[in-house]
Amino acid sequence: MPVQLVRNDITKIHCDAIVNAANSSLLGGGGVDGAIHRAAGRELLKECMTLGGCKTGQAKVTGGYKLPCRYVIHTVGPKWRGGNDGERQLLESCYRESLRLAEEKGCESVAFPLISSGIYGYPKDQALRVAMDVISEFVMEHDMLVYLVMFDKASCQIGEKLFSDIQAYIDDNYVALHTDVNYEMMREVQESQLFWTEDEASWKGQQSEMENDESMIPRPAAMFSCPVQRQEEEEAQQDSSFRVMEKKSSASGFQRLKQRKEPDEETFDFVPMAAPSLEELVNQVDESFSQMLLRKIDEKEMTDVQCYKKANIDRKLFSKIRKDVHYKPSKTTAIAFAIALELPLEETKDMLMKAGFALSHSNKFDIIIEYFIKKQNYNIFEINEALFAFDQSLLG
Ligand code: AR6
């Protein structure tokens, strides 16, 4: 996927270029700068000495030497001075200039540390926001894999407000499902829904009767026949001049019919119809994940490129899905497309079902996805930051 948040030491990342959060002398220092120089060896310093320094917000490139990358892009982030001294613009420029150089050098992958967020004191949540904004905008237009490397847990702080909102949402939903009191509450809600799934009019009048009738213990809707229908069946069974038949009404459903018997007709109560053959059932297979995806892209008047970029999915994976009508994506890929298409919750669930998945309240990942969809926040990069902050798998 084009943007990956990873927790690692940047000197260990195998990619075309890594970015160094340097100072304007470019002659080494502490933090990530020190780690890069130590891992690359003295040859890196020698080359840096030929560069004549670098201004804040600018970037320069050297070889990678002993590092597992071809290039090191050195950029100088702004020192934090309270936020009103052009820090944001300078930090944006660090990311833009570094990405521009990476592209110029033909890099297909590049790894960034969270520039300025250490010794230079830029608040980590704001530094992450700037990094993600610039990088996500860039990958929309370019085919490059960009790693944003978080060294410590504190680096992946999303805004405090967002974090506590999501935490509260998880607590309300996740914890709810895991306490006896709420099991009871959910059971009641489910039961009350079951009563209203069939012919509402005929149910309403009989509700109080049903409450006193033990045989009316709620069961899943599919197991019910509506009381009026049941009564007819019972009458028909008692009255030998009628027969009750099951008529095939759809590929998998049967409808019960009451018919008057002919006087000399043999008596029988139920005439089971032949079940559809396996072949018939297989031929009625639903629209696949890939078909639904392509249909939705058309309906939303998006281009394929817009969709897979917005989904943080790389081009090769998208073309595999496009070519293979039966392609089974991973859950994170399927959700990424639902997010890119800005599907509401129910449609997201439909799309996931096509790939054999569901959303539930029994894991935090699903709850976080639901939180963002309900808020109609379809920014996949923000969702990934939140997932990362909660130690969950990322989308795309
Ligand atoms: N891999 C990935 N990230 C790291 C690593 C690592 N090995 N080490 C630290 N970080 P900083 P700055 C993170 O201080 O704020 C130097 O002395 C770290 O947790 O390295 O831009 C330069 O010479 C933090 O989130 O850079 C400058 O004088 C982020 O990298 C000055 O520090 C940046 O922290 C630059 O300060």
XYZ file of C-alpha atoms in Angstrom, residues 32-314:
283
model
C 17.761 9.867 14.121
C 20.618 11.858 12.547
C 23.135 10.227 14.886
C 21.646 6.761 14.284
C 21.853 7.187 10.493
C 25.450 8.372 10.559
C 26.491 5.541 12.862
C 24.826 2.910 10.678
C 26.066 4.370 7.372
C 29.696 4.804 8.448
C 32.202 7.641 7.996
C 31.791 7.764 4.226
C 28.415 9.415 4.722
C 29.932 12.241 6.772
C 32.605 12.744 4.111
C 30.000 13.233 1.431
C 27.908 15.481 3.697
C 30.944 17.740 4.159
C 30.886 18.500 0.429
C 27.261 19.702 0.430
C 27.668 23.146 2.029
C 24.884 22.697 4.554
C 21.137 22.964 4.001
C 18.450 25.518 4.850
C 15.431 24.759 7.007
C 12.646 23.299 4.869
C 15.103 22.213 2.136
C 16.623 18.796 1.374
C 19.836 17.330 -0.094
C 20.723 13.797 -1.122
C 23.737 11.491 -0.560
C 24.496 7.801 -0.995
C 23.353 5.266 1.605
C 26.756 3.577 2.139
C 26.413 0.806 4.738
C 22.679 1.365 5.118
C 20.218 -0.980 3.376
C 19.108 1.874 1.098
C 20.555 3.532 -1.995
C 20.115 7.125 -0.837
C 19.846 9.237 2.263
C 17.827 12.411 1.834
C 18.825 14.965 4.462
C 16.258 17.570 5.373
C 16.248 20.216 8.072
C 13.026 20.540 10.008
C 11.916 23.680 11.862
C 12.479 24.118 15.578
C 9.164 24.446 17.409
C 8.636 28.010 18.632
C 5.013 27.836 19.652
C 3.500 27.321 16.216
C 3.246 30.909 14.968
C 6.636 31.122 13.368
C 5.864 29.393 10.067
C 6.710 25.969 11.520
C 3.945 24.156 9.685
C 4.876 25.549 6.259
C 8.543 24.717 6.834
C 7.733 21.202 7.959
C 5.453 20.664 4.947
C 8.283 21.856 2.754
C 10.670 19.268 4.298
C 8.330 16.455 3.251
C 7.622 17.921 -0.202
C 11.263 18.598 -1.005
C 12.335 15.159 0.176
C 9.623 13.469 -1.888
C 10.585 15.551 -4.910
C 14.230 14.459 -4.568
C 13.196 10.823 -4.117
C 11.199 11.021 -7.315
C 14.038 12.739 -9.146
C 16.320 9.839 -8.156
C 13.782 7.307 -9.432
C 12.971 5.898 -6.000
C 9.985 3.587 -5.703
C 10.060 3.531 -1.920
C 11.118 6.015 0.733
C 11.030 6.033 4.531
C 10.574 9.140 6.718
C 11.060 9.641 10.425
C 8.688 12.073 12.113
C 10.765 15.138 11.291
C 11.192 17.813 13.999
C 9.236 15.805 16.571
C 12.273 14.966 18.740
C 15.045 17.373 19.670
C 13.361 20.186 17.703
C 10.258 19.866 19.878
C 7.384 19.874 17.338
C 4.343 18.359 19.156
C 4.137 14.776 17.977
C 0.445 14.708 17.126
C 0.784 17.870 15.018
C 3.991 16.614 13.391
C 2.167 13.411 12.449
C -0.746 15.405 10.986
C 1.591 17.460 8.778
C 3.483 14.369 7.641
C 0.312 12.484 6.763
C -1.281 15.435 4.982
C 1.675 16.000 2.674
C 2.468 12.337 2.089
C -1.114 11.322 1.395
C -1.515 14.173 -1.072
C 1.701 13.090 -2.801
C 0.779 9.425 -3.151
C -2.498 10.396 -4.781
C -0.458 11.646 -7.720
C 2.569 9.353 -7.654
C 3.300 5.642 -7.588
C 5.606 5.520 -4.613
C 5.555 3.480 -1.443
C 6.107 5.788 1.512
C 6.890 4.530 4.995
C 6.337 6.811 7.951
C 8.499 5.362 10.665
C 7.511 5.758 14.294
C 10.329 5.067 16.650
C 8.428 5.109 19.892
C 4.844 4.677 20.987
C 4.546 8.411 21.739
C 5.154 9.239 18.070
C 1.920 7.668 16.972
C -0.247 9.931 19.068
C -3.272 11.085 17.214
C -5.000 14.198 18.539
C -6.037 13.837 22.162
C -9.663 14.666 21.380
C -9.879 12.106 18.574
C -8.157 9.493 20.711
C -10.533 9.984 23.621
C -13.591 10.042 21.310
C -12.560 6.745 19.768
C -11.708 5.306 23.173
C -15.167 6.277 24.432
C -16.792 4.733 21.356
C -14.826 1.514 21.879
C -15.786 1.472 25.560
C -19.464 1.969 24.751
C -19.537 -0.771 22.162
C -16.791 -3.243 22.983
C -17.357 -3.220 26.733
C -21.109 -3.302 26.195
C -20.823 -6.631 24.484
C -18.707 -8.049 27.226
C -20.850 -7.469 30.312
C -23.763 -9.588 31.491
C -26.007 -6.580 31.972
C -25.579 -5.586 28.401
C -25.963 -9.100 27.064
C -29.359 -9.019 28.690
C -30.129 -5.606 27.193
C -29.065 -6.684 23.713
C -31.130 -9.836 23.943
C -34.178 -7.736 24.765
C -33.546 -5.436 21.843
C -33.110 -8.357 19.481
C -36.260 -9.979 20.709
C -38.327 -6.843 20.313
C -37.023 -6.555 16.755
C -37.960 -10.132 15.985
C -41.608 -9.491 16.795
C -41.841 -6.873 14.102
C -40.221 -8.593 11.213
C -43.344 -10.030 9.629
C -46.793 -8.710 8.860
C -46.870 -5.762 11.254
C -50.594 -5.161 11.148
C -51.531 -8.650 12.188
C -48.859 -8.725 14.864
C -49.843 -5.534 16.607
C -53.245 -6.652 17.763
C -51.916 -9.937 19.017
C -48.942 -8.714 20.891
C -50.546 -8.744 24.334
C -51.953 -12.228 23.717
C -48.545 -13.414 22.727
C -47.007 -12.053 25.887
C -49.164 -14.466 27.917
C -48.635 -17.391 25.603
C -45.569 -19.493 26.362
C -45.516 -20.964 22.908
C -44.763 -17.456 21.687
C -41.252 -17.315 23.108
C -39.352 -15.233 20.586
C -37.434 -17.177 17.987
C -35.467 -15.970 14.990
C -37.736 -14.356 12.422
C -37.098 -17.042 9.845
C -38.616 -19.648 12.153
C -41.923 -17.849 12.472
C -44.918 -18.126 10.316
C -47.237 -15.217 10.989
C -50.105 -16.076 13.400
C -52.790 -15.661 10.734
C -51.013 -18.058 8.437
C -50.420 -20.532 11.235
C -54.063 -20.472 12.167
C -55.034 -21.202 8.550
C -52.652 -24.124 8.425
C -54.035 -25.566 11.628
C -57.600 -25.197 10.380
C -56.672 -26.781 7.104
C -55.056 -29.713 8.813
C -58.115 -30.259 10.974
C -60.499 -29.841 8.049
C -59.973 -32.825 5.752
C -61.543 -31.011 2.799
C -58.415 -28.885 2.574
C -54.820 -29.723 1.981
C -51.765 -27.661 2.761
C -49.059 -27.674 0.144
C -45.679 -26.129 -0.013
C -45.062 -24.330 -3.226
C -41.621 -23.359 -4.406
C -41.675 -19.582 -4.420
C -38.019 -18.836 -5.020
C -34.797 -20.738 -5.451
C -34.527 -21.447 -1.795
C -37.888 -20.548 -0.275
C -41.198 -22.341 -0.062
C -44.605 -20.826 0.308
C -47.391 -22.636 2.117
C -50.726 -22.851 0.283
C -54.129 -24.035 1.332
C -56.109 -25.738 -1.437
C -59.540 -27.403 -1.510
C -59.225 -31.136 -2.122
C -61.133 -32.915 -4.844
C -63.764 -35.238 -3.254
C -62.078 -38.499 -4.280
C -58.574 -37.266 -3.891
C -56.096 -39.219 -1.768
C -55.418 -37.489 1.567
C -52.034 -36.089 2.302
C -50.953 -33.038 4.210
C -47.644 -31.855 2.891
C -46.214 -32.273 -0.559
C -42.572 -31.387 -0.402
C -41.326 -29.943 -3.665
C -38.002 -31.044 -5.095
C -35.141 -29.038 -3.628
C -33.155 -27.027 -6.163
C -30.168 -28.948 -7.441
C -26.674 -27.961 -6.480
C -26.105 -26.836 -10.048
C -29.185 -24.574 -9.918
C -28.010 -23.056 -6.664
C -24.474 -22.536 -7.909
C -25.821 -20.806 -11.025
C -27.649 -18.325 -8.841
C -24.441 -17.123 -7.244
C -24.563 -13.456 -6.252
C -22.539 -10.559 -7.556
C -18.916 -11.036 -6.454
C -16.762 -8.609 -4.483
C -14.933 -7.509 -7.594
C -18.164 -6.995 -9.559
C -19.664 -4.969 -6.733
C -16.523 -2.871 -6.452
C -16.441 -2.043 -10.162
C -20.163 -1.304 -10.203
C -19.831 1.054 -7.246
C -16.874 2.834 -8.835
C -19.081 3.524 -11.870
C -22.042 4.554 -9.769
C -19.877 7.019 -7.835
C -18.490 8.304 -11.134
C -14.945 7.702 -9.942
C -12.032 6.527 -12.028
C -10.242 3.320 -11.053
C -7.145 5.334 -10.195
C -9.048 7.711 -7.931
C -10.560 4.765 -6.164
C -7.458 2.696 -5.507
C -5.426 5.755 -4.508
C -8.109 6.852 -2.099
C -8.184 3.292 -0.771
C -4.405 3.358 -0.203
C -4.158 0.292 -2.427
C -1.408 -0.169 -4.950
